[in-house]
Tab-separated table of C-alpha atoms in Angstrom:
chain	number	residue	atom	x	y	z
N	1	MET	CA	-13.769	-7.393	15.560
N	2	ARG	CA	-14.995	-5.641	12.551
N	3	ARG	CA	-16.714	-7.566	9.781
N	4	ILE	CA	-17.093	-6.464	6.136
N	5	ARG	CA	-20.470	-4.583	5.724
N	6	ALA	CA	-20.305	-2.681	2.544
N	7	ALA	CA	-17.529	-2.357	-0.062
N	8	ARG	CA	-17.562	1.316	-0.307
N	9	ALA	CA	-17.931	2.077	3.409
N	10	ILE	CA	-14.945	-0.207	4.202
N	11	ALA	CA	-12.248	1.289	1.948
N	12	LEU	CA	-13.338	4.927	2.158
N	13	VAL	CA	-13.848	4.972	5.949
N	14	GLY	CA	-12.253	7.906	7.588
N	15	VAL	CA	-10.948	9.448	4.405
N	16	VAL	CA	-13.182	12.561	3.968
N	17	ALA	CA	-16.556	13.597	2.768
N	18	LEU	CA	-16.582	13.794	-0.946
N	19	GLY	CA	-20.223	14.253	-1.397
N	20	VAL	CA	-20.223	10.539	-0.408
N	21	ALA	CA	-18.181	8.672	2.186
N	22	ALA	CA	-14.927	8.668	0.757
N	23	CYS	CA	-5.973	2.469	1.776
N	24	GLY	CA	3.032	-3.410	3.173
N	25	GLY	CA	-0.300	-3.826	5.281
N	26	ASP	CA	2.261	-5.074	7.502
N	27	ASP	CA	5.388	-5.427	5.992
N	28	ALA	CA	4.784	-3.212	3.140
N	29	GLY	CA	2.413	-2.978	2.629
N	30	SER	CA	1.578	-2.554	2.968
N	31	SER	CA	-0.469	-3.805	2.706
N	32	ASP	CA	-1.018	-2.419	1.407
N	33	ASP	CA	1.364	-2.653	4.018
N	34	GLY	CA	-0.018	-2.082	2.567
N	35	ASP	CA	-1.302	-2.046	5.237
N	36	THR	CA	-2.471	-1.941	8.720
N	37	ALA	CA	-5.300	-0.753	10.854
N	38	ALA	CA	-6.718	2.479	9.853
N	39	THR	CA	-6.573	5.170	12.431
N	40	GLU	CA	-8.616	8.363	12.626
N	41	GLN	CA	-6.596	11.376	12.341
N	42	ASP	CA	-7.433	14.903	13.280
N	43	PRO	CA	-6.998	16.931	10.199
N	44	ASP	CA	-4.585	19.085	12.058
N	45	ASP	CA	-2.291	16.101	12.861
N	46	GLY	CA	-0.313	16.911	9.770
N	47	ASP	CA	-0.078	20.662	10.405
N	48	ASN	CA	3.490	21.612	10.862
N	49	GLY	CA	2.664	25.161	11.605
N	50	ASP	CA	2.497	26.301	7.960
N	51	ASP	CA	-0.609	28.219	7.377
N	52	ASP	CA	-0.366	27.587	3.661
N	53	ALA	CA	-0.712	23.858	4.310
N	54	ASP	CA	-3.983	24.464	6.090
N	55	ASP	CA	-5.313	26.313	2.863
N	56	GLY	CA	-5.536	22.888	1.296
N	57	ASP	CA	-7.796	21.352	4.003
N	58	ASP	CA	-10.962	22.231	2.130
N	59	GLY	CA	-9.788	20.359	-0.974
N	60	ASP	CA	-10.115	23.741	-3.076
N	61	VAL	CA	-6.468	24.246	-3.814
N	62	ASP	CA	-5.676	26.190	-6.823
N	63	GLU	CA	-2.877	24.957	-9.144
N	64	GLY	CA	0.347	26.651	-8.116
N	65	ASP	CA	-0.650	27.051	-4.540
N	66	PHE	CA	2.352	24.968	-3.519
N	67	VAL	CA	3.540	24.359	0.111
N	68	THR	CA	6.731	23.473	1.815
N	69	SER	CA	5.278	21.997	4.912
N	70	LEU	CA	4.361	18.648	3.832
N	71	THR	CA	2.335	15.801	5.493
N	72	PHE	CA	3.272	12.283	4.362
N	73	GLY	CA	0.627	9.522	4.635
N	74	THR	CA	2.063	6.118	5.459
N	75	GLY	CA	0.298	3.192	6.944
N	76	GLY	CA	-0.194	1.449	10.345
N	77	THR	CA	2.754	1.331	12.785
N	78	ALA	CA	2.964	-2.400	12.677
N	79	GLY	CA	3.774	-2.450	9.008
N	80	VAL	CA	6.541	-1.269	6.752
N	81	TYR	CA	4.801	1.829	5.386
N	82	PHE	CA	5.017	3.811	8.556
N	83	PRO	CA	8.834	3.257	9.209
N	84	LEU	CA	9.672	3.514	5.649
N	85	GLY	CA	7.763	6.773	5.352
N	86	THR	CA	9.305	8.238	8.506
N	87	GLU	CA	12.882	7.378	7.217
N	88	TYR	CA	12.172	9.087	3.910
N	89	ALA	CA	10.628	12.068	5.530
N	90	ASN	CA	13.928	12.432	7.518
N	91	LEU	CA	15.961	12.126	4.199
N	92	PHE	CA	13.859	14.730	2.569
N	93	GLU	CA	14.317	17.226	5.344
N	94	GLU	CA	18.015	16.439	5.477
N	95	HIS	CA	18.616	16.969	1.738
N	96	ILE	CA	16.109	19.604	0.773
N	97	ASP	CA	16.442	23.107	2.191
N	98	GLY	CA	13.465	25.016	3.545
N	99	ILE	CA	10.893	22.207	3.886
N	100	THR	CA	9.474	20.201	6.747
N	101	VAL	CA	7.947	16.560	6.256
N	102	ASN	CA	5.687	15.065	8.875
N	103	ALA	CA	5.225	11.243	8.253
N	104	ILE	CA	1.843	10.188	9.920
N	105	GLU	CA	0.217	6.912	10.632
N	106	THR	CA	-2.907	6.335	8.429
N	107	GLY	CA	-4.955	3.628	6.910
N	108	ALA	CA	-2.582	3.422	3.953
N	109	SER	CA	-3.442	3.522	0.320
N	110	VAL	CA	-6.999	4.490	-0.121
N	111	ASP	CA	-6.728	6.659	2.926
N	112	ASN	CA	-3.631	8.334	1.602
N	113	LEU	CA	-5.022	9.067	-1.854
N	114	GLY	CA	-8.218	10.369	-0.578
N	115	ARG	CA	-6.415	12.890	1.662
N	116	ILE	CA	-4.144	13.947	-0.969
N	117	PHE	CA	-7.222	14.675	-3.109
N	118	GLN	CA	-8.726	16.689	-0.316
N	119	GLY	CA	-5.480	18.786	0.273
N	120	GLU	CA	-5.027	17.227	3.707
N	121	MET	CA	-1.751	15.646	2.765
N	122	GLN	CA	0.834	16.200	0.000
N	123	LEU	CA	2.559	12.832	-0.025
N	124	GLY	CA	1.436	9.319	0.356
N	125	LEU	CA	2.573	5.661	0.049
N	126	THR	CA	0.194	3.631	-1.862
N	127	GLN	CA	-0.096	0.386	-3.935
N	128	ASN	CA	0.040	1.156	-7.620
N	129	ASN	CA	-3.299	-0.626	-8.337
N	130	THR	CA	-5.054	1.388	-5.861
N	131	ALA	CA	-3.660	4.532	-7.362
N	132	ILE	CA	-4.670	3.520	-10.900
N	133	GLU	CA	-8.274	2.858	-9.679
N	134	ALA	CA	-8.244	6.342	-7.928
N	135	VAL	CA	-7.366	8.239	-11.069
N	136	ASN	CA	-9.829	6.342	-13.196
N	137	GLY	CA	-12.715	6.534	-10.734
N	138	GLN	CA	-12.922	2.711	-10.295
N	139	GLY	CA	-12.988	0.240	-7.462
N	140	GLU	CA	-13.318	1.841	-4.058
N	141	PHE	CA	-13.100	5.348	-5.982
N	142	GLU	CA	-16.141	4.661	-8.403
N	143	GLY	CA	-17.314	7.959	-9.771
N	144	LEU	CA	-14.626	10.035	-7.941
N	145	GLU	CA	-11.627	10.273	-10.299
N	146	LEU	CA	-8.919	11.808	-8.200
N	147	ASP	CA	-7.375	14.410	-10.548
N	148	ASN	CA	-4.451	15.822	-8.502
N	149	ILE	CA	-2.529	12.499	-8.057
N	150	GLY	CA	1.044	12.644	-9.451
N	151	TRP	CA	3.074	9.298	-9.457
N	152	LEU	CA	6.633	9.622	-8.381
N	153	GLY	CA	7.483	5.915	-9.016
N	154	GLN	CA	7.293	2.510	-7.671
N	155	LEU	CA	9.457	1.234	-4.766
N	156	TYR	CA	9.252	-2.492	-4.457
N	157	PRO	CA	6.997	-5.429	-5.120
N	158	GLU	CA	4.202	-6.396	-2.581
N	159	ALA	CA	3.198	-9.941	-2.797
N	160	ALA	CA	-0.236	-11.316	-1.875
N	161	GLN	CA	0.420	-13.942	0.897
N	162	VAL	CA	-2.334	-16.254	1.888
N	163	ILE	CA	-1.386	-17.208	5.504
N	164	THR	CA	-2.738	-20.174	7.383
N	165	LEU	CA	-1.450	-22.411	10.191
N	166	GLU	CA	-0.616	-25.992	9.653
N	167	SER	CA	-3.034	-26.846	12.431
N	168	GLY	CA	-5.939	-25.780	10.159
N	169	GLY	CA	-5.331	-28.460	7.726
N	170	TYR	CA	-5.817	-26.260	4.690
N	171	GLU	CA	-4.027	-27.476	1.593
N	172	SER	CA	-5.278	-25.067	-1.005
N	173	ILE	CA	-7.145	-21.878	-1.376
N	174	GLU	CA	-10.199	-23.634	-2.448
N	175	ASP	CA	-10.212	-25.267	1.059
N	176	LEU	CA	-11.072	-21.811	2.579
N	177	ALA	CA	-14.612	-21.773	1.288
N	178	GLY	CA	-16.853	-21.315	4.266
N	179	GLN	CA	-14.026	-20.298	6.476
N	180	ARG	CA	-13.122	-17.029	8.449
N	181	ILE	CA	-10.728	-14.849	6.369
N	182	SER	CA	-9.226	-11.580	6.945
N	183	VAL	CA	-9.108	-9.504	3.826
N	184	GLY	CA	-7.175	-6.476	5.195
N	185	PRO	CA	-7.777	-3.514	7.130
N	186	PRO	CA	-10.161	-0.850	6.283
N	187	GLY	CA	-8.700	1.868	4.048
N	188	SER	CA	-6.218	-0.575	2.640
N	189	GLY	CA	-5.731	-1.724	-0.930
N	190	THR	CA	-5.593	-5.396	0.212
N	191	ARG	CA	-9.350	-6.101	-0.115
N	192	ALA	CA	-9.347	-5.900	-3.812
N	193	VAL	CA	-6.384	-8.218	-4.139
N	194	ALA	CA	-8.088	-10.716	-1.635
N	195	GLN	CA	-11.418	-10.633	-3.670
N	196	ALA	CA	-9.553	-11.284	-7.000
N	197	ILE	CA	-7.730	-14.269	-5.472
N	198	LEU	CA	-10.644	-15.822	-3.800
N	199	SER	CA	-12.860	-15.268	-6.846
N	200	ALA	CA	-10.288	-16.946	-9.045
N	201	HIS	CA	-10.565	-19.984	-6.981
N	202	GLY	CA	-14.407	-20.029	-6.986
N	203	ILE	CA	-14.995	-18.394	-3.699
N	204	GLU	CA	-17.195	-15.277	-3.964
N	205	ASP	CA	-18.512	-12.780	-1.423
N	206	GLY	CA	-20.804	-14.623	0.929
N	207	ASP	CA	-19.030	-17.960	0.378
N	208	TYR	CA	-16.768	-17.128	3.429
N	209	GLU	CA	-16.899	-15.045	6.637
N	210	ALA	CA	-14.900	-11.833	5.829
N	211	PHE	CA	-13.047	-9.939	8.419
N	212	GLU	CA	-11.412	-6.572	8.101
N	213	GLU	CA	-8.386	-6.671	10.348
N	214	SER	CA	-4.939	-5.008	10.664
N	215	PHE	CA	-2.300	-7.587	9.648
N	216	GLY	CA	-1.054	-7.802	13.281
N	217	ASP	CA	-4.542	-8.342	14.659
N	218	ALA	CA	-5.211	-10.920	11.955
N	219	ARG	CA	-2.229	-12.972	12.965
N	220	SER	CA	-3.171	-12.734	16.546
N	221	ARG	CA	-6.550	-14.075	15.737
N	222	LEU	CA	-4.909	-16.871	13.695
N	223	GLN	CA	-2.861	-17.805	16.730
N	224	ASP	CA	-5.951	-17.759	18.974
N	225	GLY	CA	-7.982	-19.910	16.682
N	226	ASN	CA	-10.398	-17.070	15.789
N	227	LEU	CA	-9.416	-16.828	12.133
N	228	ASP	CA	-8.631	-19.440	9.500
N	229	ALA	CA	-6.593	-17.441	7.082
N	230	SER	CA	-5.298	-14.031	6.519
N	231	ILE	CA	-4.595	-12.586	3.100
N	232	GLU	CA	-1.938	-9.958	3.405
N	233	ILE	CA	0.118	-7.769	0.820
N	234	LEU	CA	3.623	-7.860	1.999
N	235	GLY	CA	7.172	-7.313	1.033
N	236	VAL	CA	9.221	-10.363	0.598
N	237	PRO	CA	10.478	-11.490	3.022
N	238	ALA	CA	8.200	-10.286	5.747
N	239	GLY	CA	9.718	-10.225	9.109
N	240	SER	CA	6.431	-10.576	10.766
N	241	LEU	CA	5.846	-14.015	9.262
N	242	ASP	CA	9.210	-15.149	10.518
N	243	GLU	CA	8.086	-14.086	13.936
N	244	LEU	CA	4.850	-15.898	13.559
N	245	ALA	CA	6.683	-18.999	12.479
N	246	ALA	CA	8.857	-18.841	15.635
N	247	THR	CA	5.830	-19.900	17.559
N	248	HIS	CA	3.441	-21.657	15.205
N	249	ASP	CA	3.773	-23.751	12.037
N	250	VAL	CA	2.956	-21.431	9.186
N	251	ARG	CA	1.610	-22.428	5.821
N	252	LEU	CA	1.350	-20.220	2.725
N	253	LEU	CA	-1.221	-21.357	0.245
N	254	PRO	CA	-0.044	-20.959	-3.355
N	255	ILE	CA	-1.854	-19.658	-6.346
N	256	GLU	CA	-1.390	-22.002	-9.213
N	257	GLN	CA	0.894	-20.312	-11.838
N	258	SER	CA	-1.837	-20.502	-14.598
N	259	ILE	CA	-4.362	-18.853	-12.106
N	260	ALA	CA	-1.894	-16.162	-11.197
N	261	GLU	CA	-1.329	-15.358	-14.781
N	262	ASP	CA	-5.058	-15.254	-15.440
N	263	ILE	CA	-5.494	-12.811	-12.523
N	264	ALA	CA	-2.555	-10.839	-13.727
N	265	GLY	CA	-4.115	-10.525	-17.327
N	266	GLN	CA	-7.383	-9.160	-15.933
N	267	THR	CA	-6.065	-6.758	-13.288
N	268	ASP	CA	-3.199	-4.551	-12.656
N	269	PHE	CA	-1.382	-7.317	-10.575
N	270	GLU	CA	1.633	-9.305	-11.792
N	271	ALA	CA	2.364	-13.064	-11.467
N	272	TYR	CA	5.160	-13.369	-8.753
N	273	THR	CA	7.115	-16.213	-7.119
N	274	ILE	CA	8.015	-16.222	-3.482
N	275	PRO	CA	11.349	-18.052	-3.449
N	276	ALA	CA	11.620	-21.031	-1.060
N	277	ASP	CA	14.516	-19.393	0.691
N	278	ALA	CA	12.581	-16.368	1.544
N	279	TYR	CA	11.207	-17.972	4.743
N	280	SER	CA	12.558	-20.680	6.957
N	281	PHE	CA	9.250	-22.565	6.897
N	282	LEU	CA	8.995	-22.881	3.102
N	283	ASP	CA	10.054	-26.112	1.348
N	284	GLU	CA	9.275	-24.849	-2.193
N	285	ASP	CA	8.646	-21.743	-4.121
N	286	ILE	CA	5.134	-20.167	-3.719
N	287	SER	CA	3.535	-18.776	-6.842
N	288	THR	CA	1.242	-15.706	-6.139
N	289	VAL	CA	0.429	-12.222	-7.535
N	290	SER	CA	2.054	-8.967	-6.679
N	291	VAL	CA	1.395	-5.244	-6.745
N	292	PHE	CA	3.959	-2.492	-6.165
N	293	ALA	CA	4.279	-0.073	-3.351
N	294	GLY	CA	4.856	3.570	-4.599
N	295	VAL	CA	4.786	7.171	-3.764
N	296	ALA	CA	2.160	9.604	-4.902
N	297	ALA	CA	2.255	13.423	-4.512
N	298	SER	CA	-0.157	16.250	-4.954
N	299	THR	CA	0.139	18.116	-8.195
N	300	THR	CA	-1.542	21.083	-6.757
N	301	GLN	CA	0.413	21.390	-3.430
N	302	VAL	CA	3.826	19.942	-4.305
N	303	SER	CA	5.728	22.075	-6.916
N	304	PRO	CA	7.372	20.424	-9.813
N	305	ASP	CA	10.786	21.635	-8.434
N	306	LEU	CA	10.155	19.982	-5.029
N	307	ALA	CA	8.807	16.786	-6.625
N	308	TYR	CA	11.847	16.602	-8.722
N	309	GLU	CA	14.129	16.875	-5.577
N	310	ILE	CA	11.889	14.385	-3.657
N	311	THR	CA	12.003	11.761	-6.573
N	312	LYS	CA	15.843	12.278	-6.800
N	313	ILE	CA	16.141	11.364	-3.158
N	314	ILE	CA	13.811	8.308	-3.235
N	315	TYR	CA	16.039	6.618	-5.680
N	316	GLU	CA	19.534	8.092	-5.006
N	317	HIS	CA	19.358	7.569	-1.267
N	318	SER	CA	17.509	4.350	-1.007
N	319	GLY	CA	20.841	2.907	0.278
N	320	ASP	CA	20.148	5.062	3.420
N	321	ILE	CA	17.077	3.117	4.238
N	322	SER	CA	17.576	0.615	7.041
N	323	LEU	CA	14.689	-1.533	6.282
N	324	ALA	CA	15.055	-4.525	4.122
N	325	GLN	CA	12.922	-3.007	1.363
N	326	GLY	CA	15.515	-0.322	0.919
N	327	GLY	CA	17.557	-2.899	-0.954
N	328	LEU	CA	14.731	-3.356	-3.377
N	329	ILE	CA	14.327	0.346	-4.422
N	330	ASN	CA	16.211	1.211	-7.588
N	331	LEU	CA	15.981	3.583	-10.439
N	332	ASP	CA	16.005	0.851	-13.053
N	333	ASP	CA	12.614	-0.459	-11.810
N	334	ALA	CA	11.034	2.880	-10.958
N	335	LEU	CA	8.469	2.919	-13.643
N	336	LEU	CA	7.201	-0.664	-13.211
N	337	GLY	CA	3.459	-0.863	-12.677
N	338	GLN	CA	2.921	2.833	-13.690
N	339	GLY	CA	0.014	1.765	-16.096
N	340	ASN	CA	-1.839	4.871	-16.922
N	341	LEU	CA	-0.807	6.881	-13.914
N	342	ASP	CA	0.495	10.333	-14.792
N	343	LEU	CA	3.923	11.141	-13.441
N	344	HIS	CA	4.140	14.259	-11.344
N	345	PRO	CA	5.857	16.896	-13.784
N	346	GLY	CA	8.765	17.057	-11.343
N	347	ALA	CA	9.243	13.203	-11.308
N	348	GLN	CA	8.870	13.202	-15.178
N	349	ARG	CA	11.811	15.694	-15.521
N	350	TYR	CA	13.988	13.521	-13.231
N	351	PHE	CA	13.164	10.279	-15.066
N	352	GLU	CA	13.835	12.168	-18.368
N	353	GLU	CA	17.205	13.265	-17.233
N	354	GLN	CA	18.112	9.730	-16.038
N	355	GLY	CA	17.140	8.301	-19.526
N	356	LEU	CA	14.147	6.405	-18.434
N	357	LEU	CA	11.673	8.312	-20.696
């Protein structure tokens, strides 16, 4: 059991040395599937035998030093990011000649963006709000400003879900003051969302016992009575919550609509409603906030032509994705949540051809 000790130490753990210690979660998000437990990766784990790919490991990659052996950062194996990234990696290899794509387990958003910045990976799944912070040098990336992150577009919304059990007796988020709350795994983008939600309800750091757990571990601790709530960024519906509901009475705590809109107005999140028919244990709609899962690519290691092909496959082959989230991935919504993220030149060309820009 790992407790929160310091904000920057948590989210940047295991990424890489940047002169300082430098992210649906379960069902997508991951939390971030965003995300699930961070795992230590050997820098060579993503090596597919291409010497050029290794050239980027020191983070000193010159523009135009493009590679065709790609490492795709996903999330933890218990979440959606890992299987989704794996399926897309297979689609990229199937439809693009001359490339290899190795999808690997990571700590998700923050972890993936940090490794892309350092040249250890070329593609990564990430929450849009985490990517916005990364390029602006904010949040967990304060002072770093990752300058080689190219946005390929968003995939699907990831809703913040405040999970408790009926046996706990919690009726509102305010009731969680002084309780044991999991705010997401280290290296995920969930923590920032969790903090915003709790703070909006008058619960600040120190007003509760914070734990950084993978979504799967957090649910296990809920079942064992060792946690009171888990805040998770998940696609809707999240199959893992249905699994939990099969053995325990699950309760999702809502964010009042006005508070959700206030949070959205001050952050990169959006107000979102989980429909009552999303889960068998819901009797009414649940208001909350949402971020978006998306794909980022290195602008220094992924050529514009390759990024164009990858972006095209992401949207034109979403129907080949076996996961439920595949049904949510569509071209019309590709630019939602982009904020001030710069599109990768290849993605920009694709969206221009499709009339989105």
